[in-house]
PDB file of C-alpha atoms in Angstrom:
ATOM      1  CA  UNK H  10      81.349 104.627  80.206  1.00 39.00           C
ATOM      2  CA  UNK H  11      84.671 106.176  81.041  1.00 40.00           C
ATOM      3  CA  UNK H  12      83.399 109.606  80.073  1.00 41.00           C
ATOM      4  CA  UNK H  13      80.751 109.710  82.773  1.00 42.00           C
ATOM      5  CA  UNK H  14      83.153 109.366  85.713  1.00 45.00           C
ATOM      6  CA  UNK H  15      85.366 111.979  84.077  1.00 44.00           C
ATOM      7  CA  UNK H  16      82.380 114.320  83.623  1.00 43.00           C
ATOM      8  CA  UNK H  17      81.269 113.724  87.211  1.00 44.00           C
ATOM      9  CA  UNK H  18      84.809 114.328  88.481  1.00 44.00           C
ATOM     10  CA  UNK H  19      85.078 117.526  86.425  1.00 44.00           C
ATOM     11  CA  UNK H  20      81.729 118.751  87.780  1.00 45.00           C
ATOM     12  CA  UNK H  21      82.805 117.982  91.348  1.00 46.00           C
ATOM     13  CA  UNK H  22      86.111 119.776  90.795  1.00 42.00           C
ATOM     14  CA  UNK H  23      84.336 122.799  89.305  1.00 45.00           C
ATOM     15  CA  UNK H  24      81.999 122.913  92.312  1.00 46.00           C
ATOM     16  CA  UNK H  25      84.941 122.729  94.707  1.00 43.00           C
ATOM     17  CA  UNK H  26      86.811 125.444  92.837  1.00 40.00           C
ATOM     18  CA  UNK H  27      83.786 127.764  92.840  1.00 41.00           C
ATOM     19  CA  UNK H  28      83.512 127.255  96.604  1.00 40.00           C
ATOM     20  CA  UNK H  29      87.191 128.059  97.056  1.00 38.00           C
ATOM     21  CA  UNK H  30      86.902 131.121  94.852  1.00 39.00           C
ATOM     22  CA  UNK H  31      84.140 132.493  97.078  1.00 36.00           C
ATOM     23  CA  UNK H  32      85.882 131.629 100.354  1.00 34.00           C
ATOM     24  CA  UNK H  33      88.759 134.163 100.445  1.00 33.00           C
ATOM     25  CA  UNK H  34      86.498 137.238 100.811  1.00 32.00           C
ATOM     26  CA  UNK H  35      84.935 135.738 103.924  1.00 33.00           C
ATOM     27  CA  UNK H  36      88.118 134.137 105.199  1.00 32.00           C
ATOM     28  CA  UNK H  37      90.134 137.366 104.949  1.00 37.00           C
ATOM     29  CA  UNK H  38      87.697 139.182 107.209  1.00 42.00           C
ATOM     30  CA  UNK H  39      87.152 136.230 109.538  1.00 44.00           C
ATOM     31  CA  UNK H  40      90.848 135.580 110.103  1.00 60.00           C
ATOM     32  CA  UNK H  41      91.760 139.233 110.574  1.00 75.00           C
ATOM     33  CA  UNK H  42      93.551 139.985 113.833  1.00 89.00           C
ATOM     34  CA  UNK H  43      91.901 143.389 114.300  1.00 93.00           C
ATOM     35  CA  UNK H  44      88.140 143.714 114.072  1.00 94.00           C
ATOM     36  CA  UNK H  45      85.542 146.332 114.727  1.00 95.00           C
ATOM     37  CA  UNK H  46      84.009 145.275 118.019  1.00 95.00           C
ATOM     38  CA  UNK H  47      81.291 147.927 118.063  1.00 95.00           C
ATOM     39  CA  UNK H  48      80.343 151.499 117.239  1.00 96.00           C
ATOM     40  CA  UNK H  49      78.581 154.267 119.120  1.00 94.00           C
ATOM     41  CA  UNK H  50      77.405 155.846 115.872  1.00 94.00           C
ATOM     42  CA  UNK H  51      74.884 158.207 117.466  1.00 92.00           C
ATOM     43  CA  UNK H  52      76.279 160.136 120.421  1.00 89.00           C
ATOM     44  CA  UNK H  53      73.794 160.468 123.286  1.00 89.00           C
ATOM     45  CA  UNK H  54      71.889 163.752 123.334  1.00 88.00           C
ATOM     46  CA  UNK H  55      71.512 166.328 120.619  1.00 87.00           C
ATOM     47  CA  UNK H  56      74.400 166.272 118.145  1.00 89.00           C
ATOM     48  CA  UNK H  57      76.743 169.218 118.489  1.00 88.00           C
ATOM     49  CA  UNK H  58      80.186 169.341 116.903  1.00 85.00           C
ATOM     50  CA  UNK H  59      81.299 172.431 118.801  1.00 84.00           C
ATOM     51  CA  UNK H  60      84.781 171.699 120.061  1.00 85.00           C
ATOM     52  CA  UNK H  61      84.271 173.412 123.419  1.00 81.00           C
ATOM     53  CA  UNK H  62      80.832 172.090 124.342  1.00 83.00           C
ATOM     54  CA  UNK H  63      79.884 169.453 121.755  1.00 86.00           C
ATOM     55  CA  UNK H  64      79.469 165.728 122.143  1.00 88.00           C
ATOM     56  CA  UNK H  65      81.615 164.293 119.341  1.00 89.00           C
ATOM     57  CA  UNK H  66      83.801 162.609 122.000  1.00 89.00           C
ATOM     58  CA  UNK H  67      80.786 160.433 122.853  1.00 91.00           C
ATOM     59  CA  UNK H  68      80.809 158.956 119.345  1.00 93.00           C
ATOM     60  CA  UNK H  69      83.389 156.171 119.141  1.00 94.00           C
ATOM     61  CA  UNK H  70      84.512 153.022 117.391  1.00 96.00           C
ATOM     62  CA  UNK H  71      85.933 150.096 119.348  1.00 97.00           C
ATOM     63  CA  UNK H  72      88.646 148.046 117.647  1.00 97.00           C
ATOM     64  CA  UNK H  73      89.770 144.823 119.313  1.00 96.00           C
ATOM     65  CA  UNK H  74      92.823 142.596 118.863  1.00 96.00           C
ATOM     66  CA  UNK H  75      91.501 139.053 118.428  1.00 94.00           C
ATOM     67  CA  UNK H  76      94.947 137.537 117.824  1.00 94.00           C
ATOM     68  CA  UNK H  77      97.544 136.066 120.172  1.00 94.00           C
ATOM     69  CA  UNK H  78     100.177 138.685 119.231  1.00 95.00           C
ATOM     70  CA  UNK H  79     100.645 142.361 120.078  1.00 95.00           C
ATOM     71  CA  UNK H  80      99.622 144.641 117.198  1.00 94.00           C
ATOM     72  CA  UNK H  81     100.777 148.196 116.528  1.00 94.00           C
ATOM     73  CA  UNK H  82      97.929 150.311 115.122  1.00 95.00           C
ATOM     74  CA  UNK H  83     100.299 152.730 113.380  1.00 96.00           C
ATOM     75  CA  UNK H  84      99.245 152.964 109.743  1.00 97.00           C
ATOM     76  CA  UNK H  85      95.800 151.398 110.180  1.00 97.00           C
ATOM     77  CA  UNK H  86      93.008 153.426 108.551  1.00 97.00           C
ATOM     78  CA  UNK H  87      89.341 153.800 109.509  1.00 97.00           C
ATOM     79  CA  UNK H  88      86.974 155.093 106.821  1.00 96.00           C
ATOM     80  CA  UNK H  89      83.272 155.638 106.311  1.00 95.00           C
ATOM     81  CA  UNK H  90      81.153 155.156 103.178  1.00 94.00           C
ATOM     82  CA  UNK H  91      81.815 158.671 101.837  1.00 92.00           C
ATOM     83  CA  UNK H  92      85.582 158.498 102.321  1.00 91.00           C
ATOM     84  CA  UNK H  93      85.990 160.377 105.608  1.00 93.00           C
ATOM     85  CA  UNK H  94      89.024 158.818 107.189  1.00 95.00           C
ATOM     86  CA  UNK H  95      91.274 158.589 110.195  1.00 96.00           C
ATOM     87  CA  UNK H  96      94.800 157.180 110.100  1.00 97.00           C
ATOM     88  CA  UNK H  97      96.581 156.001 113.234  1.00 96.00           C
ATOM     89  CA  UNK H  98      99.791 157.996 112.815  1.00 93.00           C
ATOM     90  CA  UNK H  99     101.378 157.181 116.179  1.00 90.00           C
ATOM     91  CA  UNK H 100     102.273 153.800 117.618  1.00 90.00           C
ATOM     92  CA  UNK H 101      99.461 152.407 119.754  1.00 91.00           C
ATOM     93  CA  UNK H 102     100.003 148.827 120.851  1.00 92.00           C
ATOM     94  CA  UNK H 103      97.143 146.407 121.454  1.00 94.00           C
ATOM     95  CA  UNK H 104      97.960 143.327 123.491  1.00 94.00           C
ATOM     96  CA  UNK H 105      96.070 140.101 122.680  1.00 95.00           C
ATOM     97  CA  UNK H 106      92.413 140.578 123.644  1.00 95.00           C
ATOM     98  CA  UNK H 107      92.888 144.327 124.194  1.00 95.00           C
ATOM     99  CA  UNK H 108      90.868 147.073 122.522  1.00 96.00           C
ATOM    100  CA  UNK H 109      91.007 150.765 121.741  1.00 96.00           C
ATOM    101  CA  UNK H 110      88.210 153.311 121.484  1.00 96.00           C
ATOM    102  CA  UNK H 111      88.668 155.766 118.627  1.00 96.00           C
ATOM    103  CA  UNK H 112      86.767 158.846 119.817  1.00 94.00           C
ATOM    104  CA  UNK H 113      85.819 162.068 118.126  1.00 92.00           C
ATOM    105  CA  UNK H 114      86.856 165.433 119.552  1.00 91.00           C
ATOM    106  CA  UNK H 115      90.122 166.346 121.220  1.00 91.00           C
ATOM    107  CA  UNK H 116      91.863 164.633 124.088  1.00 91.00           C
ATOM    108  CA  UNK H 117      94.996 162.860 125.186  1.00 93.00           C
ATOM    109  CA  UNK H 118      95.665 159.504 123.546  1.00 93.00           C
ATOM    110  CA  UNK H 119      96.367 156.844 126.144  1.00 91.00           C
ATOM    111  CA  UNK H 120      97.445 153.214 125.980  1.00 85.00           C
ATOM    112  CA  UNK H 121      96.562 152.953 129.660  1.00 86.00           C
ATOM    113  CA  UNK H 122      92.961 154.057 129.104  1.00 89.00           C
ATOM    114  CA  UNK H 123      92.660 152.455 125.653  1.00 93.00           C
ATOM    115  CA  UNK H 124      91.667 155.646 123.871  1.00 94.00           C
ATOM    116  CA  UNK H 125      92.773 157.530 120.766  1.00 95.00           C
ATOM    117  CA  UNK H 126      91.175 160.842 119.786  1.00 94.00           C
ATOM    118  CA  UNK H 127      90.621 161.852 116.183  1.00 93.00           C
ATOM    119  CA  UNK H 128      91.447 165.507 117.039  1.00 92.00           C
ATOM    120  CA  UNK H 129      88.477 166.512 114.927  1.00 90.00           C
ATOM    121  CA  UNK H 130      85.178 167.823 116.261  1.00 89.00           C
ATOM    122  CA  UNK H 131      83.113 166.672 113.275  1.00 90.00           C
ATOM    123  CA  UNK H 132      81.086 163.498 113.570  1.00 89.00           C
ATOM    124  CA  UNK H 133      82.443 160.596 111.523  1.00 91.00           C
ATOM    125  CA  UNK H 134      79.422 158.257 111.490  1.00 94.00           C
ATOM    126  CA  UNK H 135      76.018 159.064 110.051  1.00 93.00           C
ATOM    127  CA  UNK H 136      73.074 158.593 112.407  1.00 93.00           C
ATOM    128  CA  UNK H 137      70.817 156.935 109.821  1.00 94.00           C
ATOM    129  CA  UNK H 138      73.227 154.557 108.024  1.00 95.00           C
ATOM    130  CA  UNK H 139      76.872 154.135 107.174  1.00 96.00           C
ATOM    131  CA  UNK H 140      79.616 151.640 106.382  1.00 96.00           C
ATOM    132  CA  UNK H 141      82.720 151.320 108.539  1.00 96.00           C
ATOM    133  CA  UNK H 142      85.960 150.131 106.960  1.00 96.00           C
ATOM    134  CA  UNK H 143      89.145 149.149 108.779  1.00 96.00           C
ATOM    135  CA  UNK H 144      92.261 148.863 106.591  1.00 96.00           C
ATOM    136  CA  UNK H 145      95.663 147.432 107.430  1.00 95.00           C
ATOM    137  CA  UNK H 146      98.810 149.534 106.773  1.00 95.00           C
ATOM    138  CA  UNK H 147      99.310 147.418 103.625  1.00 94.00           C
ATOM    139  CA  UNK H 148      95.989 148.722 102.277  1.00 94.00           C
ATOM    140  CA  UNK H 149      94.169 145.392 102.536  1.00 93.00           C
ATOM    141  CA  UNK H 150      90.854 145.316 104.365  1.00 94.00           C
ATOM    142  CA  UNK H 151      90.867 144.127 107.954  1.00 94.00           C
ATOM    143  CA  UNK H 152      87.119 144.417 108.654  1.00 95.00           C
ATOM    144  CA  UNK H 153      83.971 146.097 107.324  1.00 95.00           C
ATOM    145  CA  UNK H 154      80.433 146.568 108.643  1.00 95.00           C
ATOM    146  CA  UNK H 155      77.393 148.433 107.396  1.00 95.00           C
ATOM    147  CA  UNK H 156      74.507 149.540 109.573  1.00 95.00           C
ATOM    148  CA  UNK H 157      71.157 151.250 109.444  1.00 95.00           C
ATOM    149  CA  UNK H 158      69.554 152.846 112.467  1.00 93.00           C
ATOM    150  CA  UNK H 159      66.275 151.042 111.861  1.00 91.00           C
ATOM    151  CA  UNK H 160      67.734 147.665 110.918  1.00 92.00           C
ATOM    152  CA  UNK H 161      70.869 147.277 113.052  1.00 94.00           C
ATOM    153  CA  UNK H 162      70.143 149.049 116.345  1.00 93.00           C
ATOM    154  CA  UNK H 163      67.294 147.049 117.870  1.00 91.00           C
ATOM    155  CA  UNK H 164      67.242 148.908 121.196  1.00 92.00           C
ATOM    156  CA  UNK H 165      67.734 152.360 119.622  1.00 91.00           C
ATOM    157  CA  UNK H 166      70.578 153.422 121.929  1.00 94.00           C
ATOM    158  CA  UNK H 167      72.953 154.400 119.105  1.00 93.00           C
ATOM    159  CA  UNK H 168      75.374 151.522 119.807  1.00 94.00           C
ATOM    160  CA  UNK H 169      75.879 148.426 117.647  1.00 94.00           C
ATOM    161  CA  UNK H 170      78.023 145.429 118.674  1.00 93.00           C
ATOM    162  CA  UNK H 171      79.639 143.342 115.911  1.00 92.00           C
ATOM    163  CA  UNK H 172      82.100 140.974 117.600  1.00 84.00           C
ATOM    164  CA  UNK H 173      82.334 139.895 121.229  1.00 76.00           C
TER     165      UNK H 173
END
């Protein structure tokens, strides 16, 4: 009779441990201070990556600080599924609740207007589907989202919201 309670306790412990083993992947993303708030993955109009007259500046990623502390974006990395990447090389400080739009094209970075330009006229996000990764300076993942035009963009405007 003593074996049954021990077996039941071992089974309960194994179930709890399997739950805990699965939790960190979700918890790491959920508790991240910086998250991808949304993406304008398909710039309005016909795509043109010409630096002088193109519309890559209308494609952007919004990153928001969901913590209660100021965060410096220096060293954070944004990547897509094929490995195209952008690294925040300069200090850009996000106050709690603040956001930044990472835009394509060329322009003047501004804390006041919450914008950083990639200084690259090529589009970063695919119009049909892609995965967006946000990495901390340490190399650990801060947030990740995948999308498909047909499955994620219900109104077809080229913008997807992930977090409020």
